[in-house]
Amino acid sequence: MNIIILYYSRSGQTKSLANNIATAVAEQGHTTTVKSVMEVSTADVESADMLFIGTWVHGLILFNVRPANADLWTKALPDLNGKPVATFCTYAFNPRQSLMTLNSLLEERGATIVGQQAFHRDQTDDGVSEFTQTMLQSLVATV
């Protein structure tokens, strides 16, 4: 399967996590492409069997916690046309409802959300293999 991993990163942790996801997906025998959400094209989305889309979490510890600038960059994404999408984020303290917010924004672009995972920004390799395996199994189950 052709899997596209998209990320929105400020300081590199989310990009690192996207690369870790790509490695884990490739180890399961799939073709992967990693791109910034700013670089993705309609052709990329059309060729994908599944997408992983992630961002970092912005906000104060208790207030205004949200997926960073997602209200802006999700609008610039190509139409996702019902493609299965797994979402992920990197956070420092607590992601709160960030992934649910991101999921809603992506569903507005046509995504079919199949799962989500939050990763601490200092542990971007912990649990990646399990996350990707579970998400890819959910895709196979729907085919």
PDB file of C-alpha atoms in Angstrom:
ATOM      1  CA  MET A   1       0.000   0.000   0.000  1.00  0.00           C
ATOM      2  CA  ASN A   2       1.022   3.601  -0.571  1.00  0.00           C
ATOM      3  CA  ILE A   3       1.011   5.553   2.694  1.00  0.00           C
ATOM      4  CA  ILE A   4       1.537   9.336   2.896  1.00  0.00           C
ATOM      5  CA  ILE A   5       2.667  10.880   6.180  1.00  0.00           C
ATOM      6  CA  LEU A   6       1.991  14.612   6.482  1.00  0.00           C
ATOM      7  CA  TYR A   7       3.209  16.812   9.288  1.00  0.00           C
ATOM      8  CA  TYR A   8       3.096  20.399  10.539  1.00  0.00           C
ATOM      9  CA  SER A   9       6.195  21.083  12.649  1.00  0.00           C
ATOM     10  CA  ARG A  10       7.776  24.090  14.296  1.00  0.00           C
ATOM     11  CA  SER A  11      10.904  22.873  16.026  1.00  0.00           C
ATOM     12  CA  GLY A  12      11.368  19.449  14.481  1.00  0.00           C
ATOM     13  CA  GLN A  13       9.740  17.034  16.951  1.00  0.00           C
ATOM     14  CA  THR A  14       6.646  16.452  14.832  1.00  0.00           C
ATOM     15  CA  LYS A  15       8.758  16.054  11.696  1.00  0.00           C
ATOM     16  CA  SER A  16      10.904  13.526  13.577  1.00  0.00           C
ATOM     17  CA  LEU A  17       7.766  11.657  14.633  1.00  0.00           C
ATOM     18  CA  ALA A  18       6.513  11.663  11.014  1.00  0.00           C
ATOM     19  CA  ASN A  19       9.812  10.090   9.929  1.00  0.00           C
ATOM     20  CA  ASN A  20       9.534   7.504  12.717  1.00  0.00           C
ATOM     21  CA  ILE A  21       6.014   6.664  11.540  1.00  0.00           C
ATOM     22  CA  ALA A  22       7.311   6.306   7.964  1.00  0.00           C
ATOM     23  CA  THR A  23      10.039   3.931   9.125  1.00  0.00           C
ATOM     24  CA  ALA A  24       7.543   1.803  11.066  1.00  0.00           C
ATOM     25  CA  VAL A  25       5.151   1.696   8.102  1.00  0.00           C
ATOM     26  CA  ALA A  26       7.977   0.763   5.708  1.00  0.00           C
ATOM     27  CA  GLU A  27       9.065  -2.029   8.079  1.00  0.00           C
ATOM     28  CA  GLN A  28       5.564  -3.464   7.627  1.00  0.00           C
ATOM     29  CA  GLY A  29       6.149  -3.641   3.873  1.00  0.00           C
ATOM     30  CA  HIS A  30       4.439  -0.491   2.631  1.00  0.00           C
ATOM     31  CA  THR A  31       5.613   2.382   0.443  1.00  0.00           C
ATOM     32  CA  THR A  32       5.883   5.686   2.312  1.00  0.00           C
ATOM     33  CA  THR A  33       6.246   9.360   1.517  1.00  0.00           C
ATOM     34  CA  VAL A  34       6.789  12.046   4.159  1.00  0.00           C
ATOM     35  CA  LYS A  35       5.855  15.649   3.402  1.00  0.00           C
ATOM     36  CA  SER A  36       5.017  18.864   5.162  1.00  0.00           C
ATOM     37  CA  VAL A  37       1.319  19.716   4.987  1.00  0.00           C
ATOM     38  CA  MET A  38       2.447  22.746   2.968  1.00  0.00           C
ATOM     39  CA  GLU A  39       3.944  20.516   0.223  1.00  0.00           C
ATOM     40  CA  VAL A  40       1.174  17.973  -0.347  1.00  0.00           C
ATOM     41  CA  SER A  41      -0.542  17.919  -3.735  1.00  0.00           C
ATOM     42  CA  THR A  42      -3.834  16.569  -5.001  1.00  0.00           C
ATOM     43  CA  ALA A  43      -1.878  13.853  -6.826  1.00  0.00           C
ATOM     44  CA  ASP A  44      -0.258  12.808  -3.528  1.00  0.00           C
ATOM     45  CA  VAL A  45      -3.641  12.385  -1.868  1.00  0.00           C
ATOM     46  CA  GLU A  46      -5.162  10.592  -4.854  1.00  0.00           C
ATOM     47  CA  SER A  47      -2.293   8.084  -4.957  1.00  0.00           C
ATOM     48  CA  ALA A  48      -2.453   7.329  -1.234  1.00  0.00           C
ATOM     49  CA  ASP A  49      -4.214   4.313   0.206  1.00  0.00           C
ATOM     50  CA  MET A  50      -4.009   5.958   3.638  1.00  0.00           C
ATOM     51  CA  LEU A  51      -2.643   9.115   5.236  1.00  0.00           C
ATOM     52  CA  PHE A  52      -1.153   9.858   8.622  1.00  0.00           C
ATOM     53  CA  ILE A  53      -1.522  13.568   9.437  1.00  0.00           C
ATOM     54  CA  GLY A  54       0.018  15.219  12.484  1.00  0.00           C
ATOM     55  CA  THR A  55       0.862  18.481  14.170  1.00  0.00           C
ATOM     56  CA  TRP A  56       2.271  19.885  17.354  1.00  0.00           C
ATOM     57  CA  VAL A  57       0.044  21.131  20.161  1.00  0.00           C
ATOM     58  CA  HIS A  58      -0.043  24.849  20.914  1.00  0.00           C
ATOM     59  CA  GLY A  59      -1.414  26.597  23.996  1.00  0.00           C
ATOM     60  CA  LEU A  60      -1.023  27.088  27.693  1.00  0.00           C
ATOM     61  CA  ILE A  61      -1.067  24.146  30.072  1.00  0.00           C
ATOM     62  CA  LEU A  62      -4.750  24.553  30.960  1.00  0.00           C
ATOM     63  CA  PHE A  63      -6.123  27.042  28.434  1.00  0.00           C
ATOM     64  CA  ASN A  64      -6.406  27.411  24.676  1.00  0.00           C
ATOM     65  CA  VAL A  65      -4.720  24.060  23.963  1.00  0.00           C
ATOM     66  CA  ARG A  66      -5.213  23.220  20.275  1.00  0.00           C
ATOM     67  CA  PRO A  67      -3.562  21.689  17.213  1.00  0.00           C
ATOM     68  CA  ALA A  68      -1.107  24.363  16.046  1.00  0.00           C
ATOM     69  CA  ASN A  69      -2.557  26.573  13.294  1.00  0.00           C
ATOM     70  CA  ALA A  70      -4.676  23.662  12.084  1.00  0.00           C
ATOM     71  CA  ASP A  71      -7.609  25.954  11.366  1.00  0.00           C
ATOM     72  CA  LEU A  72      -5.381  27.529   8.688  1.00  0.00           C
ATOM     73  CA  TRP A  73      -3.360  24.677   7.168  1.00  0.00           C
ATOM     74  CA  THR A  74      -6.207  22.152   7.009  1.00  0.00           C
ATOM     75  CA  LYS A  75      -8.101  24.534   4.701  1.00  0.00           C
ATOM     76  CA  ALA A  76      -5.124  24.516   2.311  1.00  0.00           C
ATOM     77  CA  LEU A  77      -5.049  20.713   2.043  1.00  0.00           C
ATOM     78  CA  PRO A  78      -6.399  19.054  -1.099  1.00  0.00           C
ATOM     79  CA  ASP A  79      -9.790  17.386  -0.736  1.00  0.00           C
ATOM     80  CA  LEU A  80      -9.252  14.121   1.134  1.00  0.00           C
ATOM     81  CA  ASN A  81     -12.137  12.370  -0.696  1.00  0.00           C
ATOM     82  CA  GLY A  82     -12.984   9.813   2.003  1.00  0.00           C
ATOM     83  CA  LYS A  83      -9.378   8.660   2.386  1.00  0.00           C
ATOM     84  CA  PRO A  84      -8.600   6.846   5.643  1.00  0.00           C
ATOM     85  CA  VAL A  85      -6.586   9.147   7.912  1.00  0.00           C
ATOM     86  CA  ALA A  86      -4.827   8.443  11.203  1.00  0.00           C
ATOM     87  CA  THR A  87      -3.986  11.569  13.182  1.00  0.00           C
ATOM     88  CA  PHE A  88      -1.111  12.198  15.561  1.00  0.00           C
ATOM     89  CA  CYS A  89       0.304  15.053  17.594  1.00  0.00           C
ATOM     90  CA  THR A  90       3.307  15.964  19.692  1.00  0.00           C
ATOM     91  CA  TYR A  91       2.784  17.749  22.986  1.00  0.00           C
ATOM     92  CA  ALA A  92       4.744  19.057  25.961  1.00  0.00           C
ATOM     93  CA  PHE A  93       2.241  18.766  28.839  1.00  0.00           C
ATOM     94  CA  ASN A  94      -1.217  17.575  27.840  1.00  0.00           C
ATOM     95  CA  PRO A  95      -2.782  17.491  24.372  1.00  0.00           C
ATOM     96  CA  ARG A  96      -6.292  17.874  25.818  1.00  0.00           C
ATOM     97  CA  GLN A  97      -8.833  17.824  22.953  1.00  0.00           C
ATOM     98  CA  SER A  98      -6.286  18.660  20.231  1.00  0.00           C
ATOM     99  CA  LEU A  99      -6.713  15.448  18.276  1.00  0.00           C
ATOM    100  CA  MET A 100     -10.499  15.632  18.383  1.00  0.00           C
ATOM    101  CA  THR A 101     -10.278  19.185  17.033  1.00  0.00           C
ATOM    102  CA  LEU A 102      -7.841  18.120  14.319  1.00  0.00           C
ATOM    103  CA  ASN A 103     -10.068  15.173  13.414  1.00  0.00           C
ATOM    104  CA  SER A 104     -13.079  17.473  12.980  1.00  0.00           C
ATOM    105  CA  LEU A 105     -11.118  19.839  10.751  1.00  0.00           C
ATOM    106  CA  LEU A 106      -9.883  16.967   8.594  1.00  0.00           C
ATOM    107  CA  GLU A 107     -13.351  15.441   8.360  1.00  0.00           C
ATOM    108  CA  GLU A 108     -14.502  18.782   6.940  1.00  0.00           C
ATOM    109  CA  ARG A 109     -11.896  18.209   4.190  1.00  0.00           C
ATOM    110  CA  GLY A 110     -13.324  14.744   3.479  1.00  0.00           C
ATOM    111  CA  ALA A 111     -11.148  12.519   5.693  1.00  0.00           C
ATOM    112  CA  THR A 112     -12.372   9.280   7.224  1.00  0.00           C
ATOM    113  CA  ILE A 113     -10.623   9.188  10.608  1.00  0.00           C
ATOM    114  CA  VAL A 114      -9.498   5.672  11.538  1.00  0.00           C
ATOM    115  CA  GLY A 115      -7.565   6.460  14.714  1.00  0.00           C
ATOM    116  CA  GLN A 116      -5.358   8.849  16.621  1.00  0.00           C
ATOM    117  CA  GLN A 117      -2.369   8.963  18.957  1.00  0.00           C
ATOM    118  CA  ALA A 118      -0.687  11.671  21.032  1.00  0.00           C
ATOM    119  CA  PHE A 119       3.073  11.445  21.590  1.00  0.00           C
ATOM    120  CA  HIS A 120       5.160  13.382  24.097  1.00  0.00           C
ATOM    121  CA  ARG A 121       7.524  15.621  22.159  1.00  0.00           C
ATOM    122  CA  ASP A 122      10.567  14.128  23.896  1.00  0.00           C
ATOM    123  CA  GLN A 123       9.511  10.536  23.172  1.00  0.00           C
ATOM    124  CA  THR A 124       8.687  10.504  19.473  1.00  0.00           C
ATOM    125  CA  ASP A 125       9.621   6.852  19.051  1.00  0.00           C
ATOM    126  CA  ASP A 126       7.664   5.393  21.990  1.00  0.00           C
ATOM    127  CA  GLY A 127       4.652   3.442  20.763  1.00  0.00           C
ATOM    128  CA  VAL A 128       5.091   4.285  17.082  1.00  0.00           C
ATOM    129  CA  SER A 129       5.262   0.667  15.876  1.00  0.00           C
ATOM    130  CA  GLU A 130       2.109  -0.270  17.784  1.00  0.00           C
ATOM    131  CA  PHE A 131       0.268   2.821  16.530  1.00  0.00           C
ATOM    132  CA  THR A 132       1.141   2.213  12.884  1.00  0.00           C
ATOM    133  CA  GLN A 133       0.381  -1.495  13.092  1.00  0.00           C
ATOM    134  CA  THR A 134      -3.051  -0.838  14.613  1.00  0.00           C
ATOM    135  CA  MET A 135      -3.863   1.854  12.033  1.00  0.00           C
ATOM    136  CA  LEU A 136      -2.752  -0.284   9.092  1.00  0.00           C
ATOM    137  CA  GLN A 137      -4.759  -3.237  10.414  1.00  0.00           C
ATOM    138  CA  SER A 138      -7.843  -1.014  10.568  1.00  0.00           C
ATOM    139  CA  LEU A 139      -7.287  -0.187   6.903  1.00  0.00           C
ATOM    140  CA  VAL A 140      -6.983  -3.846   5.902  1.00  0.00           C
ATOM    141  CA  ALA A 141     -10.146  -4.647   7.864  1.00  0.00           C
ATOM    142  CA  THR A 142     -12.136  -2.103   5.847  1.00  0.00           C
ATOM    143  CA  VAL A 143     -10.894  -3.270   2.429  1.00  0.00           C
TER     144      VAL A 143
END
